[in-house]
CSV table of C-alpha atoms and ligand atoms in Angstrom, one decimal:
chain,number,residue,atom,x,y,z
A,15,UNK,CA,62.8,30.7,85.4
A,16,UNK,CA,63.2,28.6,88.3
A,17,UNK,CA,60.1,26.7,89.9
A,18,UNK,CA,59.9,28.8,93.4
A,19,UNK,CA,59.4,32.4,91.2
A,20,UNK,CA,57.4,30.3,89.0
A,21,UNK,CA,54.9,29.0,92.3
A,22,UNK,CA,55.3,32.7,93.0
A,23,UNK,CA,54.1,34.1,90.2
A,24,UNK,CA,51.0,31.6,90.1
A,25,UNK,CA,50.3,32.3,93.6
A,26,UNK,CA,50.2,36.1,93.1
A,27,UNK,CA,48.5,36.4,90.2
A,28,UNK,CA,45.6,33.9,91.6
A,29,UNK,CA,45.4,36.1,94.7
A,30,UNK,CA,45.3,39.5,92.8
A,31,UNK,CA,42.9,37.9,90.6
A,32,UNK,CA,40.4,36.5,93.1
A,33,UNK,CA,40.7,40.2,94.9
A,34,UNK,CA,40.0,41.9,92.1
A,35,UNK,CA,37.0,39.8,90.9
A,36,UNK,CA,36.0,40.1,94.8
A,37,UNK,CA,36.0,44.1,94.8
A,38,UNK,CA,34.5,44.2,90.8
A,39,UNK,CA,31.6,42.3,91.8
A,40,UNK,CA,31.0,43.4,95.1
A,41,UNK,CA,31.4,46.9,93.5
A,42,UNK,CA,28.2,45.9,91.2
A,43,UNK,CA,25.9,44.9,93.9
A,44,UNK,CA,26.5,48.1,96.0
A,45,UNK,CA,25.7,50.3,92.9
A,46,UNK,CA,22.8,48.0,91.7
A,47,UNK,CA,21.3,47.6,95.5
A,48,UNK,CA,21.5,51.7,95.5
A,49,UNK,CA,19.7,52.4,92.4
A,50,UNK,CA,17.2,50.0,93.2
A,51,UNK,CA,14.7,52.1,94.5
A,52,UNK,CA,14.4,54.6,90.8
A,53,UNK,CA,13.8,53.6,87.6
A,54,UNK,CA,17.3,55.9,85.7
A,55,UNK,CA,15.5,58.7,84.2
A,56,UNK,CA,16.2,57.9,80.8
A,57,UNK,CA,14.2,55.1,81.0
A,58,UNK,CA,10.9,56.1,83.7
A,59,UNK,CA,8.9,56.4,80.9
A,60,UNK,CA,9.6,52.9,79.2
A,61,UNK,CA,10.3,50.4,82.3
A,62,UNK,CA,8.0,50.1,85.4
A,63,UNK,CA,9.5,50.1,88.7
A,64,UNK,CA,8.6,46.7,89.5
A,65,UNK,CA,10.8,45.3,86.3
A,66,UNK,CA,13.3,47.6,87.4
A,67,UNK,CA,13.2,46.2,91.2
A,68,UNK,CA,13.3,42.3,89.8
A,69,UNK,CA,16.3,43.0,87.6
A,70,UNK,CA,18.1,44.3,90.2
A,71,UNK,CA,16.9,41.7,92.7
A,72,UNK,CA,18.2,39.0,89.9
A,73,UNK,CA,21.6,40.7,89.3
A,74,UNK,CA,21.8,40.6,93.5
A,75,UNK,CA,20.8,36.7,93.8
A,76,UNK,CA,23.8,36.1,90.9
A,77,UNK,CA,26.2,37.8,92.0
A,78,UNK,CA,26.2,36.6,95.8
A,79,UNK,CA,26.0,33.5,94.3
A,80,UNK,CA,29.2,34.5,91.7
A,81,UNK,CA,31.0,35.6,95.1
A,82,UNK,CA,30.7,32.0,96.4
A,83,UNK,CA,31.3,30.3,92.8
A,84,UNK,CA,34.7,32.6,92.6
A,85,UNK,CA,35.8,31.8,95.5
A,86,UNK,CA,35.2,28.0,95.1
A,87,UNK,CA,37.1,27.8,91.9
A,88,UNK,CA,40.2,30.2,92.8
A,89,UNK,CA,40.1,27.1,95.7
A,90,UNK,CA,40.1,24.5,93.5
A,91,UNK,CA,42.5,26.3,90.9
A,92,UNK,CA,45.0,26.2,94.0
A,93,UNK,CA,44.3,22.4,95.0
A,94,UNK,CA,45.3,21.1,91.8
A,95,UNK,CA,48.1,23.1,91.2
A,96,UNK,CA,50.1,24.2,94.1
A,97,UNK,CA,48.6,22.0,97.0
A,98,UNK,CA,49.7,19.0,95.0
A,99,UNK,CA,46.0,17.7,94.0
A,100,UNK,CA,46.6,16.7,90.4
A,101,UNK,CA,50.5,15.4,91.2
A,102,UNK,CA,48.3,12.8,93.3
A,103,UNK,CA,45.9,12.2,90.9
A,104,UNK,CA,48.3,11.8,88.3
A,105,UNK,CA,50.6,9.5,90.4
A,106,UNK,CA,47.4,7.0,90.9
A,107,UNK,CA,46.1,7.1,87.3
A,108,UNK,CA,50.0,6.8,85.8
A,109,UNK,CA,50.5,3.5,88.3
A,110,UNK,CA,47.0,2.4,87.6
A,111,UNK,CA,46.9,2.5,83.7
A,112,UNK,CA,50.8,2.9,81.9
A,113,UNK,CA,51.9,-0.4,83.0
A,114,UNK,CA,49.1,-2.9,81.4
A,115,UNK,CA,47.4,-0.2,78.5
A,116,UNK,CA,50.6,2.1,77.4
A,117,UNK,CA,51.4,5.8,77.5
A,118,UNK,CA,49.0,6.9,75.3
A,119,UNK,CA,45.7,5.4,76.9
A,120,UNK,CA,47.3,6.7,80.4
A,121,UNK,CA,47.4,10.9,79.4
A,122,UNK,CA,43.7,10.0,77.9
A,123,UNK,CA,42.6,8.6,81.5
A,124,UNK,CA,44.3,11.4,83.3
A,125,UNK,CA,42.7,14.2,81.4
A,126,UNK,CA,39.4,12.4,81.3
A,127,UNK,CA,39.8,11.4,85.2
A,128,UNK,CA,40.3,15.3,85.6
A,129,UNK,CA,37.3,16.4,83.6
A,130,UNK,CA,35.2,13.5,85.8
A,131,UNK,CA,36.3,15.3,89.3
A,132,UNK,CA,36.4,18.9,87.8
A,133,UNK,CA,32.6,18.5,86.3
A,134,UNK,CA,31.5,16.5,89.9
A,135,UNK,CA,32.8,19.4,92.0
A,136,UNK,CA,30.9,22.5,89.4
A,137,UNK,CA,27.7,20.2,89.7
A,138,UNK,CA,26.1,21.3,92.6
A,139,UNK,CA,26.8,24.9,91.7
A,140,UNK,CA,25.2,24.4,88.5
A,141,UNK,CA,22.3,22.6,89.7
A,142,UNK,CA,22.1,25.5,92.6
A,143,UNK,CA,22.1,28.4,89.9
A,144,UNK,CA,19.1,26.2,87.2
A,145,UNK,CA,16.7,24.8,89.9
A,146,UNK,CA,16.7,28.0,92.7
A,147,UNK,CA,18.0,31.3,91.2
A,148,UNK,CA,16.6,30.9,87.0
A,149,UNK,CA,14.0,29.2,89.2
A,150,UNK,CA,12.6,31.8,91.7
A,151,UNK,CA,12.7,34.4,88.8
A,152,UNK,CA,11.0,32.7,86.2
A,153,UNK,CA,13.6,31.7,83.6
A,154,UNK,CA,14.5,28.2,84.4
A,155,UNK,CA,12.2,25.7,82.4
A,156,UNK,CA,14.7,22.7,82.4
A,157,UNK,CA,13.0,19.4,84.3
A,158,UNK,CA,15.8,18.2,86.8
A,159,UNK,CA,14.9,15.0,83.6
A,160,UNK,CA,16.0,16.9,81.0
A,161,UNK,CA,19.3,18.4,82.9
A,162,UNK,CA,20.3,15.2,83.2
A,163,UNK,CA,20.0,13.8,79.5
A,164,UNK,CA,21.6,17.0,78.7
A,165,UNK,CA,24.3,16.2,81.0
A,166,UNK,CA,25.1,12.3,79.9
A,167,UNK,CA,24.9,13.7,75.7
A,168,UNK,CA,27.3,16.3,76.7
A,169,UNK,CA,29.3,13.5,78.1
A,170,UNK,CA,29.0,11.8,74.7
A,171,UNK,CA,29.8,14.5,72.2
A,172,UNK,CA,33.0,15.4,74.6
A,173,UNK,CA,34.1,11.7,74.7
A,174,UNK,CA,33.1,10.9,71.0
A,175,UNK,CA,34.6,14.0,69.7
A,176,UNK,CA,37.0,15.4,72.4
A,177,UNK,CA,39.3,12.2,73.0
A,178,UNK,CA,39.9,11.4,69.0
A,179,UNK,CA,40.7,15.1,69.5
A,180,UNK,CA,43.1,14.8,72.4
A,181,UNK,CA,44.9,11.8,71.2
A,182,UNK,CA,45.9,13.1,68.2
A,183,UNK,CA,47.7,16.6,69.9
A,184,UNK,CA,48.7,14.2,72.4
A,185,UNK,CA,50.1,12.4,69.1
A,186,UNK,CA,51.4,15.0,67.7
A,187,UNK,CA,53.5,16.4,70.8
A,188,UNK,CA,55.6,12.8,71.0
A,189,UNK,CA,55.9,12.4,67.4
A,190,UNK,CA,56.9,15.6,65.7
A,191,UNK,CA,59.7,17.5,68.1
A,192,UNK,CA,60.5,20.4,68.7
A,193,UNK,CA,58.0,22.0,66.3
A,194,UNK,CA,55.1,19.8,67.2
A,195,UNK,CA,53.2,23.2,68.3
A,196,UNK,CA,53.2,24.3,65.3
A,197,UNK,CA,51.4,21.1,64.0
A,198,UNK,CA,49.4,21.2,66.6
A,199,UNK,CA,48.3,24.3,66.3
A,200,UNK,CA,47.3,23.1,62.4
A,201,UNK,CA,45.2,19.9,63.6
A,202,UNK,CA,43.2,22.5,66.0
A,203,UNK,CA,42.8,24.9,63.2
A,204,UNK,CA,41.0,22.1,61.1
A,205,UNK,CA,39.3,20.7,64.2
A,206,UNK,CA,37.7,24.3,64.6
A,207,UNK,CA,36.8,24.5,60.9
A,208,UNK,CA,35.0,20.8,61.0
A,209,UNK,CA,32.9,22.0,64.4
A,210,UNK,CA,32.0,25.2,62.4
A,211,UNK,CA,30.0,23.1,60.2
A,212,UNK,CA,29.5,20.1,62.6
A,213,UNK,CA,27.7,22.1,64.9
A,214,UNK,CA,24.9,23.0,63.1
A,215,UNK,CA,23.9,20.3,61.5
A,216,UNK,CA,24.8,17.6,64.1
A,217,UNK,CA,25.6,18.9,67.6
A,218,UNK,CA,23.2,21.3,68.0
A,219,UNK,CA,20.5,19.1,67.0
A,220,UNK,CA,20.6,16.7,69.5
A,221,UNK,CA,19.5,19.4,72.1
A,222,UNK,CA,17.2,21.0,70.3
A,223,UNK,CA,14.3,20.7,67.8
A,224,UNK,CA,15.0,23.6,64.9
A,225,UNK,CA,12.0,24.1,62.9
A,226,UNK,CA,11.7,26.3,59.4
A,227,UNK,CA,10.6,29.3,59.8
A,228,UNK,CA,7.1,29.1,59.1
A,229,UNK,CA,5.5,32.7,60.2
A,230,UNK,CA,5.4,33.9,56.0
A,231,UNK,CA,5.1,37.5,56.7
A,232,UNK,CA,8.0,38.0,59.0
A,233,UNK,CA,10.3,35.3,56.5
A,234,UNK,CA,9.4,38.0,53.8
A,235,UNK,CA,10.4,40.8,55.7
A,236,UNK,CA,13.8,38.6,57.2
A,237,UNK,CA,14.7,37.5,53.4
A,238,UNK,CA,13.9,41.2,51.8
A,239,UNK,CA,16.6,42.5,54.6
A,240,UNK,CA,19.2,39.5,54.0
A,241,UNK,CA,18.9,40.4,50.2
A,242,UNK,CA,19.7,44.3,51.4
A,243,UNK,CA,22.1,43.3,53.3
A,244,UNK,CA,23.9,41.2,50.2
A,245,UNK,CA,23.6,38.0,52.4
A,246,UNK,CA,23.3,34.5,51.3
A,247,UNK,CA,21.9,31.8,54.5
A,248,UNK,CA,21.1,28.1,53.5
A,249,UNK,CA,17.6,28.8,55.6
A,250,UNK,CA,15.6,30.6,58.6
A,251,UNK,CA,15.1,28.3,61.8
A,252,UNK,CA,13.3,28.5,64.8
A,253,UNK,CA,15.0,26.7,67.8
A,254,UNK,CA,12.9,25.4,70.7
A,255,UNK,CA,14.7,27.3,73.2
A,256,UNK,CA,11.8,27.6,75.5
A,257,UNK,CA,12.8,23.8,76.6
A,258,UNK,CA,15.1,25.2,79.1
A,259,UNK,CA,14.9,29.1,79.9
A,260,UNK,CA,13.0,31.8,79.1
A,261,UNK,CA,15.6,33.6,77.7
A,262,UNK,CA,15.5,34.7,73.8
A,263,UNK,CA,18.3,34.9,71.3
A,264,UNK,CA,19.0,35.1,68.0
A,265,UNK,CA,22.2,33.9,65.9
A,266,UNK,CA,24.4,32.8,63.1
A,267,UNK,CA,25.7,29.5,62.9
A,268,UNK,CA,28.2,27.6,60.2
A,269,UNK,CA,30.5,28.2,57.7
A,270,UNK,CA,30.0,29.6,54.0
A,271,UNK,CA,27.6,28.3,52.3
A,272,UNK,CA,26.4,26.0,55.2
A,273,UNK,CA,25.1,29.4,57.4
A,274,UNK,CA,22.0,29.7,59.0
A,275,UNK,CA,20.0,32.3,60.8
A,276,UNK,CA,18.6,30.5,63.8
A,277,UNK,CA,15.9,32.4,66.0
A,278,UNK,CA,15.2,31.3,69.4
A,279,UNK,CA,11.1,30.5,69.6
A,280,UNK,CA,11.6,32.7,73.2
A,281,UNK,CA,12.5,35.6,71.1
A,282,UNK,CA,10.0,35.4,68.1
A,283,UNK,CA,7.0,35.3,71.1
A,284,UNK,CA,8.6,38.7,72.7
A,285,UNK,CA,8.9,41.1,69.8
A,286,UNK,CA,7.3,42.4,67.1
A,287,UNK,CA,8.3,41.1,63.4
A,288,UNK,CA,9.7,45.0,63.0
A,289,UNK,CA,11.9,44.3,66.3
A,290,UNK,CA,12.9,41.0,65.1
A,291,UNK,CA,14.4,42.6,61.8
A,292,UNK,CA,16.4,44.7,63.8
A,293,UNK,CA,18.0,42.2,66.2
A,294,UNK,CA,18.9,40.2,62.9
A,295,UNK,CA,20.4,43.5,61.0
A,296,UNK,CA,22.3,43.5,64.1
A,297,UNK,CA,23.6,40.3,63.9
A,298,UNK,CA,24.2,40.7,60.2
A,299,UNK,CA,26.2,44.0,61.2
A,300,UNK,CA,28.5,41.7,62.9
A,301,UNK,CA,29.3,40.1,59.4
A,302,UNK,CA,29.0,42.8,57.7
A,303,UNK,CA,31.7,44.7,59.5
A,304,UNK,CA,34.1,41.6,59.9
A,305,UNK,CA,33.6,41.5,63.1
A,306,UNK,CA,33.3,37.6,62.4
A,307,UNK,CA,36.4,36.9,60.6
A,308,UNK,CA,38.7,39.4,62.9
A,309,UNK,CA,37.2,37.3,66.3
A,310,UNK,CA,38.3,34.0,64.4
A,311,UNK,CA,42.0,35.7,63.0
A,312,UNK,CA,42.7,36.8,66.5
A,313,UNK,CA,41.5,33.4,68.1
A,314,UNK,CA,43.8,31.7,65.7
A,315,UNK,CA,46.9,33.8,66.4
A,316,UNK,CA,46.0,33.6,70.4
A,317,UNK,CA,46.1,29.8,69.8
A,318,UNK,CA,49.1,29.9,68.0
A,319,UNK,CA,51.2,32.2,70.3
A,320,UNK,CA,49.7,30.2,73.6
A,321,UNK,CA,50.8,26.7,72.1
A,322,UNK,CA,54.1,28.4,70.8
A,323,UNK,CA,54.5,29.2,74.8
A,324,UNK,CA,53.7,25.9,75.9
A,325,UNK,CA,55.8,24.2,73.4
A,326,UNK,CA,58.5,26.4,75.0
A,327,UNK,CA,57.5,25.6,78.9
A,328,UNK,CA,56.8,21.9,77.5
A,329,UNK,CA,60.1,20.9,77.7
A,330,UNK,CA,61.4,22.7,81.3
A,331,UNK,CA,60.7,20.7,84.2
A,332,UNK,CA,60.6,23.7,86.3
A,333,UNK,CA,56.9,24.2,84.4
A,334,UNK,CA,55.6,21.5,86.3
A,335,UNK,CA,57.5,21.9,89.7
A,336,UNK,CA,56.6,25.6,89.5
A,337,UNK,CA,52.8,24.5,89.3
A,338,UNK,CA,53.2,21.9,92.2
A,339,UNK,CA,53.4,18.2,90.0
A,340,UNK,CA,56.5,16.4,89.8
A,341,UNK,CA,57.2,15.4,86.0
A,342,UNK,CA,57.2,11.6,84.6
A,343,UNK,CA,59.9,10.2,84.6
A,344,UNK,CA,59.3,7.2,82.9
A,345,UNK,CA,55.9,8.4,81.0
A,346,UNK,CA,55.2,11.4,78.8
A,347,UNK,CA,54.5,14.6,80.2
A,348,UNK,CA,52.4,15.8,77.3
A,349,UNK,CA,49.0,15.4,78.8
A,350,UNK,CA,50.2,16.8,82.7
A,351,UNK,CA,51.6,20.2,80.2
A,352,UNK,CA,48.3,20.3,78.5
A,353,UNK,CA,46.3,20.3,82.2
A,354,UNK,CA,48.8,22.7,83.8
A,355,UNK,CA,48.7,25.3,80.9
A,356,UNK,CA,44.8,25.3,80.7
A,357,UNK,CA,44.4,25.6,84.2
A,358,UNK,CA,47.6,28.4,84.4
A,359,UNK,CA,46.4,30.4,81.2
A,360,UNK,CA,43.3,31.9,82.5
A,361,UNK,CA,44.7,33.1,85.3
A,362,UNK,CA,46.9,35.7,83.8
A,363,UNK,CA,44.8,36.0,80.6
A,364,UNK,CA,41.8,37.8,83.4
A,365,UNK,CA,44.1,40.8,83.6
A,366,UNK,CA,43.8,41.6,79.9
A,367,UNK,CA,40.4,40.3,79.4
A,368,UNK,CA,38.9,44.0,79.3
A,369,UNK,CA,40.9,44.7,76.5
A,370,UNK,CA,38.6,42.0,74.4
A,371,UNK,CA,35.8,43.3,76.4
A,372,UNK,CA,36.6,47.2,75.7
A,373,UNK,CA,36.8,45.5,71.8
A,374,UNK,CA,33.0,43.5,71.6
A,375,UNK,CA,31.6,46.6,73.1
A,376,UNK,CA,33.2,48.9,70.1
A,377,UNK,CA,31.8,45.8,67.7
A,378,UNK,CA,28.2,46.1,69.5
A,379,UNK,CA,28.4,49.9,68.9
A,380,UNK,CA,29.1,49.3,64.8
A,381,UNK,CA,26.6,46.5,64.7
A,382,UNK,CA,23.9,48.6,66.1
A,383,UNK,CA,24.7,51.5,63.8
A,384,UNK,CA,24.3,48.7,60.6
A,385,UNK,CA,21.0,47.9,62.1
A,386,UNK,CA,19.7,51.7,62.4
A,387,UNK,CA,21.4,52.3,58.6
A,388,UNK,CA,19.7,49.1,57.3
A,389,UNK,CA,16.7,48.4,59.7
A,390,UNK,CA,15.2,51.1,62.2
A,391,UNK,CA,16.7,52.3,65.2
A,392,UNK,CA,13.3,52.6,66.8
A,393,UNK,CA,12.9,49.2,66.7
A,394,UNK,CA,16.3,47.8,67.6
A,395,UNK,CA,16.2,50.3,70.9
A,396,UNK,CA,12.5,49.1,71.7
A,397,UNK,CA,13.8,45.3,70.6
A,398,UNK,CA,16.7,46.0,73.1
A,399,UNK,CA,14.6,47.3,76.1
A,400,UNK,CA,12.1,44.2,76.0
A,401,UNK,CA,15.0,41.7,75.6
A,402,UNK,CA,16.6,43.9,78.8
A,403,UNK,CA,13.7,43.9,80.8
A,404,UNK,CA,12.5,40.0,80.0
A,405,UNK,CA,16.0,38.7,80.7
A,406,UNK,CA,16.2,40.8,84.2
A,407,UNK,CA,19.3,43.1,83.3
A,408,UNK,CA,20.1,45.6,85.3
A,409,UNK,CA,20.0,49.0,83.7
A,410,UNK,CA,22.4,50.7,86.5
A,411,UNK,CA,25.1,48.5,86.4
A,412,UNK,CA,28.5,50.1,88.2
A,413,UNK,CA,31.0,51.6,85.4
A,414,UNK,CA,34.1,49.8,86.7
A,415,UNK,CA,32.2,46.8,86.4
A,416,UNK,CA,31.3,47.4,83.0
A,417,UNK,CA,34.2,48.3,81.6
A,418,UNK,CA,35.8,45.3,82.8
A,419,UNK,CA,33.5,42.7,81.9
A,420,UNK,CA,30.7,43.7,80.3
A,421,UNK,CA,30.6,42.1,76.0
A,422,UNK,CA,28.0,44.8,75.3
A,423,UNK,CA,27.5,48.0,76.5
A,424,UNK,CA,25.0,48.8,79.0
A,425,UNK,CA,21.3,49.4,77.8
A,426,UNK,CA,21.7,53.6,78.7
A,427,UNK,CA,24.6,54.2,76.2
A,428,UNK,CA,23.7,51.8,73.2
A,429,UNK,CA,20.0,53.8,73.4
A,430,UNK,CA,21.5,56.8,73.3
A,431,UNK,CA,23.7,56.1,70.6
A,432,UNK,CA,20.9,54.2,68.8
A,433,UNK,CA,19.0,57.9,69.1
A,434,UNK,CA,21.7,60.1,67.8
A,435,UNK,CA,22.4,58.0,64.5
A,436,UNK,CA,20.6,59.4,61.8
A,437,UNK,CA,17.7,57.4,60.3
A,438,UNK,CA,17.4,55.4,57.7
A,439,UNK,CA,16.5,57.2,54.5
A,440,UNK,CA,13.5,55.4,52.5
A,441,UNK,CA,13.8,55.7,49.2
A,442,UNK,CA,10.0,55.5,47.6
A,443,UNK,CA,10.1,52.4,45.1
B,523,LIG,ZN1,26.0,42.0,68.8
């Protein structure tokens, strides 16, 4: 492939892309703004019209928000690549560093010196979408104090764990040859393993406070329905979520042995200890199913076909003068090939990402019929109508839309498929 079809390529798909994200989300607004004036039948009887009117005003203030945060980034995605930004940048940090500290602390300072400018320009968007929209609705509980430690450990964890990380593939891709993507692909496996347990126990931990469970009535019911369920947790935590939104969650974290059930305090003060079950059988459905080990097979394989391509556009200079940087000539090109393919990937990967979508929404479906079998689908559907109405989601959201974003399926059709599963079947004891 020469570079021109290659810039060609890039360009088109960036343009269809930032069309059809354009028309898919300008699509959702006019169907949300239009059904803003009736609670859907279905649900008139459970959701007043105000919650229905502030969910729709919310999914409004995002997505015109969304419209200027897509366009910014298909902007920036252009900058770097084909209007020659990171062919500059990598021309000053190469001069700058190779001569006096090497190759290897020069791909380190270009990536890093990319991440620096890349997280710069997305702050004031972030800072936008925390302090005025989660703010004007009543979500956002962050102090403009605590976005800012959050910010400089985030720094820390990336720089302490990301850039042993990044030296080694960058490693790797000088020392092993032609196959290096293969090895490569076996450090990132391990990395991935290590964070699985990591996370847990020492990431996650510096943001939050996690707390045993300590409400004994609901533990009972949690550990009866674990021991139903034929699952084994190392222990029940509640996480001080409520530090920085209102929004509730539940979830699984760690590896083997080392799992844990984590609830978010947000979510224990909203629902019942009934409710709560049936969020967690849904969660458990998700392991119980495999819907667990097939996400982390198929993000294996993805990682190991995308690094098998790179290995293969590694090595062609047209790679780089397709995506507007001129290669090293006198410096490795490892770290530029790395930039270019993360920044490339996406791009293309957005046209098949309702495929994965289409897929979590058939997982959500099974998940939700483990929790009816091994909970109670009255619960899990009034569970899922608080959790709807507290975090603002629409309940008319536009089909197109939905099909190609949406990770679970709108509120309407997991209720009604909640209401024709059969229920559980008590058996006396
Ligand atoms: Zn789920």
């Amino acid at each position: 492939m020469s570079s021109l079809s290659l810039s060609l390529l890039f360009a088109a798909a960036l343009v269809l892309r930032l069309i059809t994200q354009l028309w898919l989300s300008t699509r959702q607004m006019r169907h949300v703004a239009q059904h803003r004036d009736a609670v859907p039948p279905a649900f008139a009887a459970t959701v007043p019209l105000a919650a229905h009117q502030r969910a729709a005003d919310y999914t409004l203030a995002k997505g015109r928000f969304g419209l200027l945060t897509t366009a910014f980034g298909s902007a920036m995605l252009l900058a770097w690549t084909l209007l020659g930004g990171l062919d500059v940048l990598n021309g000053v940090v190469r001069d700058a560093v190779q001569p006096r500290f090497g190759d290897m602390a020069y791909q380190l300072a270009l990536v890093s010196a990319f991440g620096a400018i890349g997280g710069l320009l997305d702050l004031p968007f972030e800072l936008y979408s925390t302090f005025r929209i989660e703010q004007q609705f009543g979500f956002n509980r962050t102090t403009l104090r605590l976005f800012i430690v959050d910010g400089l450990k985030g720094l820390l964890v990336a720089a302490v764990i990301g850039l042993p990380l990044l030296a080694l593939i960058l490693w790797i891709m000088q020392a092993t040859g032609a196959w290096w993507w293969l090895w490569a692909w076996g450090a990132w496996a391990v990395f991935n393993l290590l964070i699985m347990v990591l996370y847990p126990t020492v990431i996650a931990p510096m943001f939050n406070k996690f707390e045993p469970l300590s409400d004994d009535a609901l533990k009972a019911r949690v550990q009866a329905l674990m021991q139903r369920c034929g699952f084994a947790a190392k222990g029940l935590f509640v996480m001080d979520g409520s530090k920085r939104s209102a929004h509730g969650n539940a979830y699984f974290t760690g590896l083997g042995a080392a799992k844990r059930v984590v609830f978010f305090d947000t979510l224990l003060d909203k629902l019942s200890p009934g409710e709560v079950e049936a969020v967690l059988a849904h969660e458990l459905g998700h392991f119980k199913r495999r819907h667990v080990q097939k996400r982390i097979v198929l993000m294996f394989g993805m990682s190991l076909a995308g690094l098998a391509l790179l290995g293969w556009l590694a090595s062609r200079s047209a790679f780089y003068a397709g995506l507007g940087v001129a290669p090293n000539m006198a410096a490795p090109n490892h770290a530029l090939a790395l930039l270019l393919f993360l920044m490339a990937v996406p791009v293309f990967g957005f046209f098949v990402s309702p495929l994965a979508a289409q897929l979590s929404r058939k997982h959500e479906f099974e998940a939700d019929a483990y929790a009816s079998a091994q909970a109670s689908a009255a619960e899990l559907s009034s569970a899922l109508l608080k959790l709807h109405e507290d975090n603002a989601s629409t309940l008319t959201p536009d089909p197109v839309y939905v099909r190609f974003y949406y990770s679970h399926p709108p509120a309407s059709e997991r209720l009604a498929a909640l209401a024709a599963l059969p229920a559980r079947t008590v058996t006396a004891a």
